[in-house]
Amino acid sequence: MSTNDSFEKNLDTLDRLIVAAEHTVFFGGAGVSTESGLADFRSTVSGLYNEKLAYGYPPEKILSQEFFDEHPDVMFEFYRTKLLKLEARPNLTHFALKWMEEKGLLSAIITQNADGLHQRAGSRRVLDLHGNVYQNTCLSCGKSHDVRTVAESTGVPRCDCGGIIRPGIVLFGQTPDAKVVFECVKEVARCDLLIAAGTSLKVSSAGRLLDPFKGKLVIINNDETALDDRADLIIRGNMGEVFSALWERLVKHYE
Ligand code: OAD
């Protein structure tokens, strides 16, 4: 069988699984947003962590709480240049997921991305496991600040009170928000189909969340992931290509 045949067959299987499922949850990562122009972290060529040094430090180190406390100026420079891409727009995958939710085919999106693109596409039940760049708070007085204040700042962005404005993203060495984690655990516990896509599934919070899951696991990614051994179905391909083929199939149930 040619690769193309197996791709089509896998898409047919996914279509059937989604239609048969009671609760489907989408668990996404940086690969969902690469087609919107945002870099992922671990892709061999273009991943942010493959830059050996950024501003003299390994990028993983820059995105840690410890580093933020010691060198906030470097962290903000990296953050504004590499992570904060306010011009990015939702892509086909974001819109397909929004449509699936509207049609009752998707219960929730759990995303490791902090880019807010699912919300901008119109999805309603989105759980930001690693925070959101649109929530920015003064570390001293707790005042909320618009994302543009951070995007347009130079050096360390400061509140009127002089405190540092901290983007609401989860850094290494920090635990994700307990309320969000609780909601994610609830969604994973009640779903019978989980689609993990555009994620290497390498960070520990993803592992902890998905390990207890006993339902059907589908992985969509153009590279191997840490949970491939556990998956019921693996679809290799680009997100846009997979979701456009899936959308075409799902839409037929409504004609
Ligand atoms: P990774 O960069 O680890 O994984 C993204 C995966 O998506 C890779 O395996 C790519 O091959 C795949 N990919 C990229 N573009 C794709 C496309 N168009 N179609 C299909 N697959 C594609 O990113 P995450 O798993 O999201 O955390 O990383 C998890 C966390 O690690 C991030 O949220 C971030 C990072 O450290 C924090 O910053 C706290």
mmCIF file with all atom_site columns, N, CA, C and O in Angstrom, residues 161-193:
data_model
loop_
_atom_site.group_PDB
_atom_site.id
_atom_site.type_symbol
_atom_site.label_atom_id
_atom_site.label_alt_id
_atom_site.label_comp_id
_atom_site.label_asym_id
_atom_site.label_entity_id
_atom_site.label_seq_id
_atom_site.pdbx_PDB_ins_code
_atom_site.Cartn_x
_atom_site.Cartn_y
_atom_site.Cartn_z
_atom_site.occupancy
_atom_site.B_iso_or_equiv
_atom_site.pdbx_formal_charge
_atom_site.auth_seq_id
_atom_site.auth_comp_id
_atom_site.auth_asym_id
_atom_site.auth_atom_id
_atom_site.pdbx_PDB_model_num
ATOM 1   N N  . CYS A 1 161 ? 3.520   51.599 38.930 1.00 0.00 ? 161 CYS A N  1
ATOM 2   C CA . CYS A 1 161 ? 4.012   51.505 40.317 1.00 0.00 ? 161 CYS A CA 1
ATOM 3   C C  . CYS A 1 161 ? 5.494   51.126 40.374 1.00 0.00 ? 161 CYS A C  1
ATOM 4   O O  . CYS A 1 161 ? 6.074   51.070 41.454 1.00 0.00 ? 161 CYS A O  1
ATOM 5   N N  . GLY A 1 162 ? 6.099   50.825 39.216 1.00 0.00 ? 162 GLY A N  1
ATOM 6   C CA . GLY A 1 162 ? 7.534   50.473 39.177 1.00 0.00 ? 162 GLY A CA 1
ATOM 7   C C  . GLY A 1 162 ? 7.774   48.970 39.152 1.00 0.00 ? 162 GLY A C  1
ATOM 8   O O  . GLY A 1 162 ? 8.891   48.513 38.914 1.00 0.00 ? 162 GLY A O  1
ATOM 9   N N  . GLY A 1 163 ? 6.718   48.178 39.412 1.00 0.00 ? 163 GLY A N  1
ATOM 10  C CA . GLY A 1 163 ? 6.870   46.710 39.430 1.00 0.00 ? 163 GLY A CA 1
ATOM 11  C C  . GLY A 1 163 ? 7.080   46.152 38.025 1.00 0.00 ? 163 GLY A C  1
ATOM 12  O O  . GLY A 1 163 ? 6.744   46.797 37.027 1.00 0.00 ? 163 GLY A O  1
ATOM 13  N N  . ILE A 1 164 ? 7.628   44.950 37.956 1.00 0.00 ? 164 ILE A N  1
ATOM 14  C CA . ILE A 1 164 ? 7.845   44.284 36.659 1.00 0.00 ? 164 ILE A CA 1
ATOM 15  C C  . ILE A 1 164 ? 6.518   43.708 36.169 1.00 0.00 ? 164 ILE A C  1
ATOM 16  O O  . ILE A 1 164 ? 5.766   43.099 36.936 1.00 0.00 ? 164 ILE A O  1
ATOM 17  N N  . ILE A 1 165 ? 6.233   43.904 34.868 1.00 0.00 ? 165 ILE A N  1
ATOM 18  C CA . ILE A 1 165 ? 5.024   43.295 34.281 1.00 0.00 ? 165 ILE A CA 1
ATOM 19  C C  . ILE A 1 165 ? 5.408   41.896 33.799 1.00 0.00 ? 165 ILE A C  1
ATOM 20  O O  . ILE A 1 165 ? 6.273   41.741 32.935 1.00 0.00 ? 165 ILE A O  1
ATOM 21  N N  . ARG A 1 166 ? 4.757   40.896 34.351 1.00 0.00 ? 166 ARG A N  1
ATOM 22  C CA . ARG A 1 166 ? 5.106   39.486 34.058 1.00 0.00 ? 166 ARG A CA 1
ATOM 23  C C  . ARG A 1 166 ? 4.079   38.897 33.101 1.00 0.00 ? 166 ARG A C  1
ATOM 24  O O  . ARG A 1 166 ? 2.872   38.902 33.383 1.00 0.00 ? 166 ARG A O  1
ATOM 25  N N  . PRO A 1 167 ? 4.515   38.390 31.923 1.00 0.00 ? 167 PRO A N  1
ATOM 26  C CA . PRO A 1 167 ? 3.569   37.714 31.033 1.00 0.00 ? 167 PRO A CA 1
ATOM 27  C C  . PRO A 1 167 ? 3.047   36.441 31.706 1.00 0.00 ? 167 PRO A C  1
ATOM 28  O O  . PRO A 1 167 ? 3.794   35.776 32.422 1.00 0.00 ? 167 PRO A O  1
ATOM 29  N N  . GLY A 1 168 ? 1.788   36.125 31.446 1.00 0.00 ? 168 GLY A N  1
ATOM 30  C CA . GLY A 1 168 ? 1.150   34.972 32.092 1.00 0.00 ? 168 GLY A CA 1
ATOM 31  C C  . GLY A 1 168 ? 1.508   33.654 31.452 1.00 0.00 ? 168 GLY A C  1
ATOM 32  O O  . GLY A 1 168 ? 0.633   32.841 31.157 1.00 0.00 ? 168 GLY A O  1
ATOM 33  N N  . ILE A 1 169 ? 2.785   33.434 31.169 1.00 0.00 ? 169 ILE A N  1
ATOM 34  C CA . ILE A 1 169 ? 3.199   32.153 30.592 1.00 0.00 ? 169 ILE A CA 1
ATOM 35  C C  . ILE A 1 169 ? 3.917   31.326 31.659 1.00 0.00 ? 169 ILE A C  1
ATOM 36  O O  . ILE A 1 169 ? 4.515   31.877 32.569 1.00 0.00 ? 169 ILE A O  1
ATOM 37  N N  . VAL A 1 170 ? 3.825   30.010 31.503 1.00 0.00 ? 170 VAL A N  1
ATOM 38  C CA . VAL A 1 170 ? 4.472   29.125 32.467 1.00 0.00 ? 170 VAL A CA 1
ATOM 39  C C  . VAL A 1 170 ? 5.921   28.919 32.028 1.00 0.00 ? 170 VAL A C  1
ATOM 40  O O  . VAL A 1 170 ? 6.188   28.586 30.874 1.00 0.00 ? 170 VAL A O  1
ATOM 41  N N  . LEU A 1 171 ? 6.840   29.163 32.949 1.00 0.00 ? 171 LEU A N  1
ATOM 42  C CA . LEU A 1 171 ? 8.265   28.968 32.649 1.00 0.00 ? 171 LEU A CA 1
ATOM 43  C C  . LEU A 1 171 ? 8.744   27.665 33.274 1.00 0.00 ? 171 LEU A C  1
ATOM 44  O O  . LEU A 1 171 ? 8.108   27.152 34.205 1.00 0.00 ? 171 LEU A O  1
ATOM 45  N N  . PHE A 1 172 ? 9.848   27.132 32.774 1.00 0.00 ? 172 PHE A N  1
ATOM 46  C CA . PHE A 1 172 ? 10.413  25.926 33.385 1.00 0.00 ? 172 PHE A CA 1
ATOM 47  C C  . PHE A 1 172 ? 10.701  26.207 34.853 1.00 0.00 ? 172 PHE A C  1
ATOM 48  O O  . PHE A 1 172 ? 11.164  27.293 35.196 1.00 0.00 ? 172 PHE A O  1
ATOM 49  N N  . GLY A 1 173 ? 10.394  25.236 35.681 1.00 0.00 ? 173 GLY A N  1
ATOM 50  C CA . GLY A 1 173 ? 10.619  25.415 37.111 1.00 0.00 ? 173 GLY A CA 1
ATOM 51  C C  . GLY A 1 173 ? 9.387   25.988 37.795 1.00 0.00 ? 173 GLY A C  1
ATOM 52  O O  . GLY A 1 173 ? 9.386   26.193 39.009 1.00 0.00 ? 173 GLY A O  1
ATOM 53  N N  . GLN A 1 174 ? 8.339   26.210 37.030 1.00 0.00 ? 174 GLN A N  1
ATOM 54  C CA . GLN A 1 174 ? 7.101   26.756 37.570 1.00 0.00 ? 174 GLN A CA 1
ATOM 55  C C  . GLN A 1 174 ? 6.023   25.718 37.337 1.00 0.00 ? 174 GLN A C  1
ATOM 56  O O  . GLN A 1 174 ? 6.039   25.054 36.284 1.00 0.00 ? 174 GLN A O  1
ATOM 57  N N  . THR A 1 175 ? 5.085   25.588 38.284 1.00 0.00 ? 175 THR A N  1
ATOM 58  C CA . THR A 1 175 ? 4.008   24.628 38.022 1.00 0.00 ? 175 THR A CA 1
ATOM 59  C C  . THR A 1 175 ? 2.845   25.353 37.343 1.00 0.00 ? 175 THR A C  1
ATOM 60  O O  . THR A 1 175 ? 2.549   26.497 37.685 1.00 0.00 ? 175 THR A O  1
ATOM 61  N N  . PRO A 1 176 ? 2.177   24.682 36.381 1.00 0.00 ? 176 PRO A N  1
ATOM 62  C CA . PRO A 1 176 ? 1.027   25.332 35.746 1.00 0.00 ? 176 PRO A CA 1
ATOM 63  C C  . PRO A 1 176 ? -0.056  25.666 36.775 1.00 0.00 ? 176 PRO A C  1
ATOM 64  O O  . PRO A 1 176 ? -0.101  25.064 37.851 1.00 0.00 ? 176 PRO A O  1
ATOM 65  N N  . ASP A 1 177 ? -0.895  26.607 36.441 1.00 0.00 ? 177 ASP A N  1
ATOM 66  C CA . ASP A 1 177 ? -1.973  27.061 37.314 1.00 0.00 ? 177 ASP A CA 1
ATOM 67  C C  . ASP A 1 177 ? -2.839  25.863 37.776 1.00 0.00 ? 177 ASP A C  1
ATOM 68  O O  . ASP A 1 177 ? -3.321  25.086 36.944 1.00 0.00 ? 177 ASP A O  1
ATOM 69  N N  . ALA A 1 178 ? -3.030  25.762 39.091 1.00 0.00 ? 178 ALA A N  1
ATOM 70  C CA . ALA A 1 178 ? -3.713  24.578 39.656 1.00 0.00 ? 178 ALA A CA 1
ATOM 71  C C  . ALA A 1 178 ? -5.146  24.441 39.138 1.00 0.00 ? 178 ALA A C  1
ATOM 72  O O  . ALA A 1 178 ? -5.616  23.330 38.879 1.00 0.00 ? 178 ALA A O  1
ATOM 73  N N  . LYS A 1 179 ? -5.837  25.595 38.984 1.00 0.00 ? 179 LYS A N  1
ATOM 74  C CA . LYS A 1 179 ? -7.243  25.525 38.505 1.00 0.00 ? 179 LYS A CA 1
ATOM 75  C C  . LYS A 1 179 ? -7.297  24.997 37.071 1.00 0.00 ? 179 LYS A C  1
ATOM 76  O O  . LYS A 1 179 ? -8.171  24.226 36.705 1.00 0.00 ? 179 LYS A O  1
ATOM 77  N N  . VAL A 1 180 ? -6.370  25.463 36.254 1.00 0.00 ? 180 VAL A N  1
ATOM 78  C CA . VAL A 1 180 ? -6.330  25.008 34.850 1.00 0.00 ? 180 VAL A CA 1
ATOM 79  C C  . VAL A 1 180 ? -5.986  23.520 34.805 1.00 0.00 ? 180 VAL A C  1
ATOM 80  O O  . VAL A 1 180 ? -6.619  22.746 34.083 1.00 0.00 ? 180 VAL A O  1
ATOM 81  N N  . VAL A 1 181 ? -5.019  23.115 35.622 1.00 0.00 ? 181 VAL A N  1
ATOM 82  C CA . VAL A 1 181 ? -4.631  21.697 35.650 1.00 0.00 ? 181 VAL A CA 1
ATOM 83  C C  . VAL A 1 181 ? -5.837  20.848 36.066 1.00 0.00 ? 181 VAL A C  1
ATOM 84  O O  . VAL A 1 181 ? -6.119  19.803 35.470 1.00 0.00 ? 181 VAL A O  1
ATOM 85  N N  . PHE A 1 182 ? -6.572  21.330 37.071 1.00 0.00 ? 182 PHE A N  1
ATOM 86  C CA . PHE A 1 182 ? -7.753  20.600 37.552 1.00 0.00 ? 182 PHE A CA 1
ATOM 87  C C  . PHE A 1 182 ? -8.765  20.407 36.408 1.00 0.00 ? 182 PHE A C  1
ATOM 88  O O  . PHE A 1 182 ? -9.293  19.316 36.195 1.00 0.00 ? 182 PHE A O  1
ATOM 89  N N  . GLU A 1 183 ? -8.995  21.486 35.651 1.00 0.00 ? 183 GLU A N  1
ATOM 90  C CA . GLU A 1 183 ? -9.942  21.397 34.521 1.00 0.00 ? 183 GLU A CA 1
ATOM 91  C C  . GLU A 1 183 ? -9.418  20.431 33.451 1.00 0.00 ? 183 GLU A C  1
ATOM 92  O O  . GLU A 1 183 ? -10.184 19.668 32.866 1.00 0.00 ? 183 GLU A O  1
ATOM 93  N N  . CYS A 1 184 ? -8.117  20.459 33.205 1.00 0.00 ? 184 CYS A N  1
ATOM 94  C CA . CYS A 1 184 ? -7.520  19.554 32.208 1.00 0.00 ? 184 CYS A CA 1
ATOM 95  C C  . CYS A 1 184 ? -7.689  18.110 32.667 1.00 0.00 ? 184 CYS A C  1
ATOM 96  O O  . CYS A 1 184 ? -8.068  17.240 31.867 1.00 0.00 ? 184 CYS A O  1
ATOM 97  N N  . VAL A 1 185 ? -7.417  17.846 33.934 1.00 0.00 ? 185 VAL A N  1
ATOM 98  C CA . VAL A 1 185 ? -7.540  16.477 34.468 1.00 0.00 ? 185 VAL A CA 1
ATOM 99  C C  . VAL A 1 185 ? -8.980  15.996 34.308 1.00 0.00 ? 185 VAL A C  1
ATOM 100 O O  . VAL A 1 185 ? -9.228  14.861 33.886 1.00 0.00 ? 185 VAL A O  1
ATOM 101 N N  . LYS A 1 186 ? -9.928  16.893 34.605 1.00 0.00 ? 186 LYS A N  1
ATOM 102 C CA . LYS A 1 186 ? -11.359 16.528 34.463 1.00 0.00 ? 186 LYS A CA 1
ATOM 103 C C  . LYS A 1 186 ? -11.683 16.169 33.021 1.00 0.00 ? 186 LYS A C  1
ATOM 104 O O  . LYS A 1 186 ? -12.369 15.194 32.731 1.00 0.00 ? 186 LYS A O  1
ATOM 105 N N  . GLU A 1 187 ? -11.199 16.992 32.088 1.00 0.00 ? 187 GLU A N  1
ATOM 106 C CA . GLU A 1 187 ? -11.495 16.738 30.664 1.00 0.00 ? 187 GLU A CA 1
ATOM 107 C C  . GLU A 1 187 ? -10.885 15.414 30.207 1.00 0.00 ? 187 GLU A C  1
ATOM 108 O O  . GLU A 1 187 ? -11.523 14.653 29.496 1.00 0.00 ? 187 GLU A O  1
ATOM 109 N N  . VAL A 1 188 ? -9.644  15.164 30.621 1.00 0.00 ? 188 VAL A N  1
ATOM 110 C CA . VAL A 1 188 ? -8.978  13.923 30.206 1.00 0.00 ? 188 VAL A CA 1
ATOM 111 C C  . VAL A 1 188 ? -9.705  12.720 30.819 1.00 0.00 ? 188 VAL A C  1
ATOM 112 O O  . VAL A 1 188 ? -9.880  11.687 30.170 1.00 0.00 ? 188 VAL A O  1
ATOM 113 N N  . ALA A 1 189 ? -10.174 12.883 32.072 1.00 0.00 ? 189 ALA A N  1
ATOM 114 C CA . ALA A 1 189 ? -10.843 11.765 32.746 1.00 0.00 ? 189 ALA A CA 1
ATOM 115 C C  . ALA A 1 189 ? -12.172 11.416 32.077 1.00 0.00 ? 189 ALA A C  1
ATOM 116 O O  . ALA A 1 189 ? -12.560 10.252 32.048 1.00 0.00 ? 189 ALA A O  1
ATOM 117 N N  . ARG A 1 190 ? -12.860 12.405 31.544 1.00 0.00 ? 190 ARG A N  1
ATOM 118 C CA . ARG A 1 190 ? -14.181 12.091 30.993 1.00 0.00 ? 190 ARG A CA 1
ATOM 119 C C  . ARG A 1 190 ? -14.167 11.795 29.488 1.00 0.00 ? 190 ARG A C  1
ATOM 120 O O  . ARG A 1 190 ? -15.161 11.319 28.938 1.00 0.00 ? 190 ARG A O  1
ATOM 121 N N  . CYS A 1 191 ? -13.036 12.046 28.816 1.00 0.00 ? 191 CYS A N  1
ATOM 122 C CA . CYS A 1 191 ? -13.073 11.829 27.366 1.00 0.00 ? 191 CYS A CA 1
ATOM 123 C C  . CYS A 1 191 ? -12.754 10.378 27.015 1.00 0.00 ? 191 CYS A C  1
ATOM 124 O O  . CYS A 1 191 ? -12.061 9.682  27.759 1.00 0.00 ? 191 CYS A O  1
ATOM 125 N N  . ASP A 1 192 ? -13.318 9.928  25.906 1.00 0.00 ? 192 ASP A N  1
ATOM 126 C CA . ASP A 1 192 ? -13.007 8.573  25.445 1.00 0.00 ? 192 ASP A CA 1
ATOM 127 C C  . ASP A 1 192 ? -12.115 8.595  24.200 1.00 0.00 ? 192 ASP A C  1
ATOM 128 O O  . ASP A 1 192 ? -11.633 7.564  23.760 1.00 0.00 ? 192 ASP A O  1
ATOM 129 N N  . LEU A 1 193 ? -11.907 9.805  23.638 1.00 0.00 ? 193 LEU A N  1
ATOM 130 C CA . LEU A 1 193 ? -10.989 9.942  22.501 1.00 0.00 ? 193 LEU A CA 1
ATOM 131 C C  . LEU A 1 193 ? -10.119 11.181 22.736 1.00 0.00 ? 193 LEU A C  1
ATOM 132 O O  . LEU A 1 193 ? -10.647 12.273 22.996 1.00 0.00 ? 193 LEU A O  1
#
